[in-house]
Short mmCIF file of C-alpha atoms in Angstrom, two decimals:
data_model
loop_
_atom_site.label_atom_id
_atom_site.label_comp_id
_atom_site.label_asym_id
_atom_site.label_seq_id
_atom_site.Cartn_x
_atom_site.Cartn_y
_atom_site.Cartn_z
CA UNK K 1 0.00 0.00 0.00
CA UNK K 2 0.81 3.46 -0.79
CA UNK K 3 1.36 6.17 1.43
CA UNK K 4 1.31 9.64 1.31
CA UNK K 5 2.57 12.46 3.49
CA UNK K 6 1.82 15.46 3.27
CA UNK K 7 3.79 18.44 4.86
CA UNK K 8 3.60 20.89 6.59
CA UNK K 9 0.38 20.01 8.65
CA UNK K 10 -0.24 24.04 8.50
CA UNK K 11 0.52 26.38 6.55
CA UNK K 12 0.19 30.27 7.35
CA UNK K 13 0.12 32.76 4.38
CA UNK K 14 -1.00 36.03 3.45
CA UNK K 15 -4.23 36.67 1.19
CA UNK K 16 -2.26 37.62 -2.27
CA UNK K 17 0.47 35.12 -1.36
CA UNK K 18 1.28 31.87 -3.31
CA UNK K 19 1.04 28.69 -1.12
CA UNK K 20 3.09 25.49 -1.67
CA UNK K 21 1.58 22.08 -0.23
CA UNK K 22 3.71 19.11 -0.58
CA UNK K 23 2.65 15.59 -1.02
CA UNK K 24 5.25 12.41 -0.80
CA UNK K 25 4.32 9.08 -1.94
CA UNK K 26 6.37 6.09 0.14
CA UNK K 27 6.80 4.58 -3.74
CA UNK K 28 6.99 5.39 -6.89
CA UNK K 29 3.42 5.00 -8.76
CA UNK K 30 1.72 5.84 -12.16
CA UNK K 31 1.50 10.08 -11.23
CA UNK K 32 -2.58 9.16 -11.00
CA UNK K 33 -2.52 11.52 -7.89
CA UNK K 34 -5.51 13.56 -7.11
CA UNK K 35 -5.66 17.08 -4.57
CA UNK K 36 -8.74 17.85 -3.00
CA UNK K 37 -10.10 20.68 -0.88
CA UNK K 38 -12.39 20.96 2.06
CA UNK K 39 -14.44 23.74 3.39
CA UNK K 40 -15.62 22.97 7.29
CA UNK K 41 -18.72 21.12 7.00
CA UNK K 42 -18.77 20.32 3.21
CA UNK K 43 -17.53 17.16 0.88
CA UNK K 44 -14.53 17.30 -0.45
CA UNK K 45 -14.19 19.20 -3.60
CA UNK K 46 -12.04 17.69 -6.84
CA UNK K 47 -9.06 20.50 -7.49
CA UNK K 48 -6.46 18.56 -10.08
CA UNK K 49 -6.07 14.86 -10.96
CA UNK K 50 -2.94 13.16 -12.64
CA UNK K 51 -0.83 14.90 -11.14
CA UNK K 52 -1.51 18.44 -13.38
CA UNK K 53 -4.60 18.60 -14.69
CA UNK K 54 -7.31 21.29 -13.16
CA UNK K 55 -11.02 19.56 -12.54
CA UNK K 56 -13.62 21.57 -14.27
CA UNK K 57 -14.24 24.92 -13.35
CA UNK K 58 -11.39 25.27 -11.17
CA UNK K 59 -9.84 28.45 -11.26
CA UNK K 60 -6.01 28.90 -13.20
CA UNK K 61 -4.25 30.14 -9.67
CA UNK K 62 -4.33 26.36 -8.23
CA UNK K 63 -1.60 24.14 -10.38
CA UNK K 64 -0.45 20.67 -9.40
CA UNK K 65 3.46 19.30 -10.55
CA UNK K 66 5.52 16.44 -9.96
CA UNK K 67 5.53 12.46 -10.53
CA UNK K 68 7.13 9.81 -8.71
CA UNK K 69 7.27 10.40 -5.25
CA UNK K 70 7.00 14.49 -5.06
CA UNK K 71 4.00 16.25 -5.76
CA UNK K 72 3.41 19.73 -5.14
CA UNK K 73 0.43 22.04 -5.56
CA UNK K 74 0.69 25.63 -5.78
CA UNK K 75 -1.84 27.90 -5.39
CA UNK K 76 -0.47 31.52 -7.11
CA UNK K 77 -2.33 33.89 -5.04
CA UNK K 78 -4.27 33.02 -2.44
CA UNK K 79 -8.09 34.59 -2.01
CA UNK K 80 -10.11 34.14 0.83
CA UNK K 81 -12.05 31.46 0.00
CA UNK K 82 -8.60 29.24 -0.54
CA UNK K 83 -8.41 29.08 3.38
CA UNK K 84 -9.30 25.11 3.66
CA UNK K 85 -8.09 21.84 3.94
CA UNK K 86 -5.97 20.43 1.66
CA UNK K 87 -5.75 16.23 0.99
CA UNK K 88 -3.42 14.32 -1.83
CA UNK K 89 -4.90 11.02 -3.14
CA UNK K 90 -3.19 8.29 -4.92
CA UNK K 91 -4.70 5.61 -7.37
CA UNK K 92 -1.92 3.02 -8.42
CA UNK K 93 -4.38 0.80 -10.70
CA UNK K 94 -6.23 -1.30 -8.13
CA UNK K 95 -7.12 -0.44 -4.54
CA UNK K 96 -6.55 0.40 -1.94
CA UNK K 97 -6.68 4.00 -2.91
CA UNK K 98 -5.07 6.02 0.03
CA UNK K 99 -5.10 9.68 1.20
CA UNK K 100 -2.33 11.96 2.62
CA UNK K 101 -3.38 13.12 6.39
CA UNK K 102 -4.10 16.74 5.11
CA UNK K 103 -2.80 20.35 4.82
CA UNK K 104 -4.68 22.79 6.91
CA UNK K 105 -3.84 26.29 4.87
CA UNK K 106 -4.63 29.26 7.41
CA UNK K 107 -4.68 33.14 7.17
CA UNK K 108 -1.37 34.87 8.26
CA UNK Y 1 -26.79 18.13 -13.12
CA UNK Y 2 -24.98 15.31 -12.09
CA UNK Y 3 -25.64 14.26 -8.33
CA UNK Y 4 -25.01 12.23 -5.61
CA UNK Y 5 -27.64 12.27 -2.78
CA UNK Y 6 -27.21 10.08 0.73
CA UNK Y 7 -28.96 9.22 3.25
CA UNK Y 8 -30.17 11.03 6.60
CA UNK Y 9 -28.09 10.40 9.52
CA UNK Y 10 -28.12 7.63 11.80
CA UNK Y 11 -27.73 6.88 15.44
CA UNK Y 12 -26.09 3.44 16.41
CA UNK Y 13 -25.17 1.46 19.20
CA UNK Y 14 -21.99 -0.58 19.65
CA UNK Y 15 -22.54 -3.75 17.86
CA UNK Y 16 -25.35 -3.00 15.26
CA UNK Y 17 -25.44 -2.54 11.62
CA UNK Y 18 -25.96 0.23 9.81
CA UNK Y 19 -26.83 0.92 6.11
CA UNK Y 20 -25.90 4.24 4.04
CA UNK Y 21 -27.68 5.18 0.84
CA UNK Y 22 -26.24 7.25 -2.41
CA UNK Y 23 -28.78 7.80 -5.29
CA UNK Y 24 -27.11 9.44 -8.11
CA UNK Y 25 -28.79 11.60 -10.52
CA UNK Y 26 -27.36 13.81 -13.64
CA UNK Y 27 -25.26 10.81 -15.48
CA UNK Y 28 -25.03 7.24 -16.81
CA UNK Y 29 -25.07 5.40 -13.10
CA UNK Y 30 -23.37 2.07 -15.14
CA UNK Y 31 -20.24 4.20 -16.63
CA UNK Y 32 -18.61 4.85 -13.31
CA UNK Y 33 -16.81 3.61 -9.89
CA UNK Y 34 -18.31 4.38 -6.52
CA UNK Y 35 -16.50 4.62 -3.51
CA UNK Y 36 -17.13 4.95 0.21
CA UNK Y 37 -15.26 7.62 2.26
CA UNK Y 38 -15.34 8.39 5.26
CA UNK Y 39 -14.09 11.24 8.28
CA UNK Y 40 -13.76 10.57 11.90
CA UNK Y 41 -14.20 14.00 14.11
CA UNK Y 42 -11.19 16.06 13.35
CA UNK Y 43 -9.20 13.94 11.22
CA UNK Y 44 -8.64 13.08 7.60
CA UNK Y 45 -10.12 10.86 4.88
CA UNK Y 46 -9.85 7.40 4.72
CA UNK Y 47 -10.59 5.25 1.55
CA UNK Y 48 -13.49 2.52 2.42
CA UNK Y 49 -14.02 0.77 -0.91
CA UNK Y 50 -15.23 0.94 -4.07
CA UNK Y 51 -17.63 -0.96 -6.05
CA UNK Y 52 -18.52 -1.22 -10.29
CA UNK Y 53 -21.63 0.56 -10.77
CA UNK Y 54 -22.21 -1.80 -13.89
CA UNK Y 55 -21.23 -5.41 -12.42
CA UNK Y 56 -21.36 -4.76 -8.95
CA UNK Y 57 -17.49 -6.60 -8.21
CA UNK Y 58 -16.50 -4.66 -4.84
CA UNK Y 59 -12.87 -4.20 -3.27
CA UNK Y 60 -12.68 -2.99 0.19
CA UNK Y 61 -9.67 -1.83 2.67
CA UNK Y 62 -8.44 -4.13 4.23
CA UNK Y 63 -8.65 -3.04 7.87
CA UNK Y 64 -12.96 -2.85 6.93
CA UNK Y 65 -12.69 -6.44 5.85
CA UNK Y 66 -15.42 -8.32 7.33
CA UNK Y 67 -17.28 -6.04 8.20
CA UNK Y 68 -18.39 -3.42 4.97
CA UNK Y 69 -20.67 -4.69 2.41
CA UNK Y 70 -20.96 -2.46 -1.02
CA UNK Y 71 -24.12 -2.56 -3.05
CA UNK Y 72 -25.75 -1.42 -6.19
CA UNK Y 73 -29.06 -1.03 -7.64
CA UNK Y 74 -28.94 -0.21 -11.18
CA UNK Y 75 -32.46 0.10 -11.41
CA UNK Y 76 -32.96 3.07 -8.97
CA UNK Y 77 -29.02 4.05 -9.80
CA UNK Y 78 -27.90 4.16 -6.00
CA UNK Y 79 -25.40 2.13 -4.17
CA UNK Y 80 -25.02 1.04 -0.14
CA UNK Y 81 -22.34 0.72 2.08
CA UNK Y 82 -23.30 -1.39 4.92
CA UNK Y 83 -21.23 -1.57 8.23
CA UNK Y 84 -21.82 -4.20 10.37
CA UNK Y 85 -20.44 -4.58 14.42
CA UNK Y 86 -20.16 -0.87 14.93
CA UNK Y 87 -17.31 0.44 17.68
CA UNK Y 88 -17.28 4.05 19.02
CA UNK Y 89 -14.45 4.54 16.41
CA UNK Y 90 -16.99 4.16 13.50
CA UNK Y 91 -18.02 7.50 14.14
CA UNK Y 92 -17.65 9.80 11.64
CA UNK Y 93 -19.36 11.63 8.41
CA UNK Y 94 -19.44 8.46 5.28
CA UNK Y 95 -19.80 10.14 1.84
CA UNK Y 96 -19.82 8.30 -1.27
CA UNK Y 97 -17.70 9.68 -4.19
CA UNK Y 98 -17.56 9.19 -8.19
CA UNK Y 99 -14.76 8.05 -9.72
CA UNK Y 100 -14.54 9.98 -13.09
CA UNK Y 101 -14.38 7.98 -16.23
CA UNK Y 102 -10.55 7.18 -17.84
CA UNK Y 103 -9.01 5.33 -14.65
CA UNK Y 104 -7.04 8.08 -13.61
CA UNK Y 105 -8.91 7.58 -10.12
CA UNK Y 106 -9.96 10.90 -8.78
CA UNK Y 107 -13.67 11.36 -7.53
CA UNK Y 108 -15.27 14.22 -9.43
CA UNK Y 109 -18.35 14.25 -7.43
CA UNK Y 110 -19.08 13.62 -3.98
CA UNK Y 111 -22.11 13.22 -1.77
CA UNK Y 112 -23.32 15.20 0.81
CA UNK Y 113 -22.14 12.86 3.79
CA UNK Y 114 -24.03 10.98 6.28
CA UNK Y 115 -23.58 11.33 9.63
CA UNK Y 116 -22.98 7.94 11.74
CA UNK Y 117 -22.43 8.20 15.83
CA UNK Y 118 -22.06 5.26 17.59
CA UNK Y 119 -23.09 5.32 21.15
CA UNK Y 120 -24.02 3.46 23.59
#
């Protein structure tokens, strides 16, 4: 099984800042790695999958990078409704799917 | 609009069963994966299982083993997740998710959650 940290566990930064969330895998997989984010209260909410690729509708400011074990995603400059929770997921072509333990990005 | 709509929550004690609903809406039910999520109180996501909306084969994690049961009706286009021998540590929101179409495994829609407590 796969697992993914994620680091730091909280992040401070300034509205207008850019915000850099970090997701290691404990292997090497295929790069199908998903980031999600998570208002208090609400579902989870589909950001970028493989790796780079923005979901529909979400805005140019949030990118994803990386393959192998690194992953990154940036978010260029944050607005006030980018203050959430942050979680990687991995899919390696059969379950179990996993989940890093979550980035927690706060207002500075 | 594509949707997925659970279940009202539920109120357990230690030991019993419960059973979650997900009626989707919006989309093809048959084209897709569905998995089970869920969040203790405070903490993160954790991956329950997933099950083929079209032939119904399941996988779950393996620490559920035993005790999770995924279901599908293709007729009214909503699956189940049953848990069975509930502990305090069941506790949490359960959402069902979509798994997009193209097996890159990201879910693309998500329920609203169900709320499960377990207490005795």
């Amino acid at each position: 099984e796969i697992v993914l940290v994620q680091s730091p566990a909280t992040l401070s930064v300034s509205p207008g800042e850019r915000a850099t969330l970090s997701c290691r895998a404990s292997q090497s997989f295929s790069g199908n790695l998903a980031w999600y984010q998570q208002n208090p209260g609400q579902a989870p909410r589909l950001l970028i999958y493989s790796a780079s690729t923005r979901a529909t509708g979400i805005p140019a400011r949030f990118s994803g990078s990386g393959s192998g074990t690194e992953f990154t995603l940036t978010i260029s400059s944050l607005q006030s409704e980018d203050f959430a929770v942050y979680y990687c997921q991995q899919y390696n072509g059969w379950p179990p799917y996993t989940f890093g333990q979550g980035t927690k990005l706060e207002i500075k | 609009q594509e949707n997925l709509v659970q279940s009202g929550a539920e109120m357990k004690k230690p030991g019993a069963s419960v059973k979650v609903s997900c009626q989707a809406s919006g989309y093809t039910f048959t084209n897709h994966y569905m998995h089970w999520v869920r969040q203790a109180p405070g903490q993160g996501l954790e991956w329950m299982g997933i099950i083929h909306a079209s032939g119904g084969s399941t996988s779950y994690a393996q620490r559920l083993q035993g005790r999770v049961t995924m279901t599908r009706d293709t007729s009214t286009s909503t699956v189940y997740m049953e848990l069975s021998g509930l502990r305090l540590e069941d506790t949490a929101v359960y959402y069902c998710a979509r798994e997009e179409v193209g097996g890159r495994g990201a879910f693309d829609i998500w329920g609203q959650g169900t709320q499960v407590t377990v207490s005795s």
